[in-house]
């Protein structure tokens, strides 16, 4: 089931900490102005830091040209606001196939595929769960997990309790990601063809 693009389900529940949080607060509005969504910010390194910004369009796609456009816009913005002391380098990338899940809608969009979920607090003595995503409902991220002798069960975790979540790279996920990419390309090609001149208008 696909989630809609309106409402709280498309707002990020994941929040960075420290310097990454400062950068995220700075770049997220700029990305939205460009027509993209922030997925995640990582800041690594010591004297020469690497600022990695994961972004995507609302349909989950992003091209190399998009990454270059974003980089050209964000670099001077970070320079001017100067949240990072010392040298730094900006990297803009896609979330990847085994992407992090940062919005409630991600649990809907990738329902049926394996994921790892880490909670902020233990539930029944566990903070980490791995299983098949079962969507998002009533404020909860749902995942089917193997409970050993008790068998498989679908567990729901309040989205505010989720610390981290990420898809697991499997053959099924790779096939689905490739198929979605092909479908996006076909739609883009069809839209481009439809924007052309009529036969009697061509030069």
C-alpha positions as CSV (number, residue, x, y, z in Angstrom):
1,X,0.0,0.0,0.0
2,X,1.3,3.4,-1.0
3,X,1.1,6.3,1.5
4,X,-0.1,9.7,0.5
5,X,2.2,12.7,0.2
6,X,0.2,14.8,2.8
7,X,0.1,14.7,6.5
8,X,2.5,13.7,9.3
9,X,3.3,10.4,7.6
10,X,5.7,12.1,5.2
11,X,7.5,14.1,7.9
12,X,10.8,12.8,9.1
13,X,10.7,11.1,12.5
14,X,14.4,10.5,12.4
15,X,16.5,13.4,13.9
16,X,20.2,13.8,13.8
17,X,22.3,14.8,16.8
18,X,25.1,17.3,17.3
19,X,26.7,18.9,14.3
20,X,24.7,16.7,11.9
21,X,21.5,18.1,13.4
22,X,22.7,21.7,12.8
23,X,23.5,20.9,9.2
24,X,20.1,19.1,8.7
25,X,18.2,22.1,10.1
26,X,20.1,24.3,7.7
27,X,19.8,22.3,4.5
28,X,16.3,20.8,4.8
29,X,14.3,23.9,3.9
30,X,16.7,24.6,1.1
31,X,16.2,21.1,-0.3
32,X,12.4,21.5,-0.1
33,X,12.7,24.8,-2.1
34,X,14.5,22.8,-4.8
35,X,11.8,20.1,-4.9
36,X,13.7,17.5,-2.9
37,X,13.3,15.8,0.5
38,X,16.1,15.3,3.1
39,X,16.7,11.7,4.0
40,X,19.6,12.0,6.3
41,X,22.8,13.9,7.2
42,X,26.1,12.3,8.3
43,X,29.1,14.3,9.4
44,X,32.4,12.3,9.6
45,X,36.1,12.9,9.8
46,X,38.3,15.0,12.0
47,X,40.3,18.0,10.8
48,X,38.8,17.6,7.3
49,X,35.1,16.7,7.7
50,X,32.9,15.0,5.2
51,X,29.3,16.2,5.2
52,X,27.1,13.6,3.5
53,X,23.6,14.7,2.6
54,X,21.2,12.0,1.4
55,X,18.2,13.4,-0.5
56,X,15.5,12.3,-2.9
57,X,12.5,13.5,-4.8
58,X,9.1,12.8,-3.4
59,X,8.8,9.7,-5.7
60,X,12.1,8.3,-4.2
61,X,14.3,9.1,-7.2
62,X,17.4,11.3,-7.6
63,X,19.8,11.6,-10.5
64,X,23.4,12.5,-10.8
65,X,22.4,15.9,-12.2
66,X,20.1,16.4,-9.2
67,X,23.0,15.7,-6.9
68,X,25.1,18.3,-8.7
69,X,22.3,20.9,-8.5
70,X,21.8,20.3,-4.8
71,X,25.6,20.5,-4.2
72,X,25.8,23.9,-6.0
73,X,23.0,25.3,-3.8
74,X,24.0,23.8,-0.5
75,X,27.8,24.5,-0.6
76,X,27.5,28.3,-0.5
77,X,24.7,28.1,2.1
78,X,26.8,26.0,4.5
79,X,29.7,28.4,3.8
80,X,27.8,31.4,4.8
81,X,26.1,30.0,7.9
82,X,29.4,28.3,8.8
83,X,28.2,25.6,11.2
84,X,31.4,23.6,10.7
85,X,34.8,24.8,11.9
86,X,37.7,24.0,9.7
87,X,37.9,22.3,6.3
88,X,34.9,20.2,5.1
89,X,33.7,18.6,1.9
90,X,30.1,18.1,0.8
91,X,28.8,14.8,-0.6
92,X,25.3,14.6,-2.0
93,X,24.0,11.1,-2.6
94,X,20.9,9.0,-3.0
95,X,19.7,6.9,0.0
96,X,20.8,3.7,-1.8
97,X,18.9,0.4,-2.2
98,X,19.3,-0.6,1.5
99,X,18.1,2.8,2.4
100,X,17.4,4.2,5.9
101,X,13.7,4.5,6.7
102,X,13.2,8.0,8.1
103,X,9.5,8.7,7.5
104,X,6.4,6.8,8.5
105,X,5.5,6.6,4.8
106,X,8.7,4.7,4.2
107,X,7.3,1.8,6.2
108,X,4.3,1.8,3.8
109,X,6.3,2.3,0.6
110,X,8.6,-0.7,1.4
111,X,6.1,-3.0,3.1
112,X,6.9,-6.6,2.4
113,X,10.7,-6.2,2.4
114,X,13.1,-7.0,5.2
115,X,14.4,-4.3,7.5
116,X,16.2,-3.8,10.7
117,X,14.7,-1.6,13.4
118,X,16.4,-0.3,16.5
119,X,14.4,1.2,19.3
120,X,15.3,4.0,21.8
121,X,14.1,1.8,24.7
122,X,13.8,-1.9,25.1
123,X,10.5,-3.7,24.5
124,X,10.3,-7.1,26.2
125,X,14.1,-6.8,26.8
126,X,15.0,-6.1,23.1
127,X,15.9,-3.0,21.3
128,X,16.8,-4.5,17.9
129,X,14.4,-6.3,15.6
130,X,14.7,-7.7,12.1
131,X,11.9,-8.9,9.9
132,X,9.5,-8.1,7.1
133,X,7.9,-4.6,7.1
134,X,4.1,-4.6,7.5
135,X,3.4,-1.0,6.9
136,X,2.4,1.9,9.2
137,X,-0.9,2.1,11.0
138,X,-2.3,4.1,13.9
139,X,1.0,5.9,14.6
140,X,3.0,2.6,14.7
141,X,5.7,1.1,12.5
142,X,4.7,-2.5,11.9
143,X,7.2,-5.4,11.3
144,X,6.7,-9.1,11.2
145,X,9.4,-10.8,13.3
146,X,10.3,-14.4,14.2
147,X,9.8,-14.9,17.9
148,X,11.4,-18.4,17.9
149,X,9.1,-21.0,19.6
150,X,6.2,-18.6,19.6
151,X,6.4,-18.3,15.8
152,X,6.1,-15.2,13.7
153,X,4.1,-12.2,14.9
154,X,3.5,-8.6,13.6
155,X,4.7,-6.1,16.2
156,X,3.8,-2.4,16.2
157,X,6.2,0.2,17.6
158,X,5.2,3.8,18.2
159,X,7.1,5.8,15.6
160,X,8.5,8.1,18.3
161,X,10.2,5.0,19.8
162,X,12.1,4.1,16.7
163,X,15.7,5.2,16.9
164,X,16.9,3.8,13.6
165,X,15.5,1.8,10.7
166,X,17.0,0.5,7.5
167,X,16.1,-1.9,4.7
168,X,18.1,-5.1,4.5
169,X,19.8,-5.7,1.1
170,X,18.2,-8.8,-0.4
171,X,17.8,-10.2,-3.9
172,X,14.1,-9.3,-3.7
173,X,14.8,-5.7,-2.7
174,X,17.4,-5.3,-5.5
175,X,14.9,-6.6,-8.1
176,X,12.2,-4.2,-6.7
177,X,14.5,-1.2,-6.7
178,X,15.6,-1.9,-10.3
179,X,12.0,-2.3,-11.4
180,X,11.0,0.9,-9.7
181,X,13.9,2.7,-11.4
182,X,12.8,1.3,-14.8
183,X,9.2,2.4,-14.2
184,X,10.3,5.9,-13.3
185,X,12.4,6.1,-16.5
186,X,9.5,4.9,-18.6
187,X,7.2,7.5,-17.0
188,X,9.8,10.2,-17.6
189,X,10.2,9.2,-21.2
190,X,6.5,9.2,-21.8
191,X,6.1,12.6,-20.3
192,X,8.9,13.9,-22.5
193,X,7.4,12.4,-25.6
194,X,4.0,13.9,-24.7
195,X,5.6,17.4,-24.5
196,X,6.8,17.3,-28.1
197,X,5.3,19.1,-31.0
198,X,2.3,17.6,-33.0
199,X,3.2,16.2,-36.4
200,X,1.7,19.1,-38.2
201,X,3.6,21.6,-36.0
202,X,7.1,20.1,-36.5
203,X,9.5,22.1,-38.5
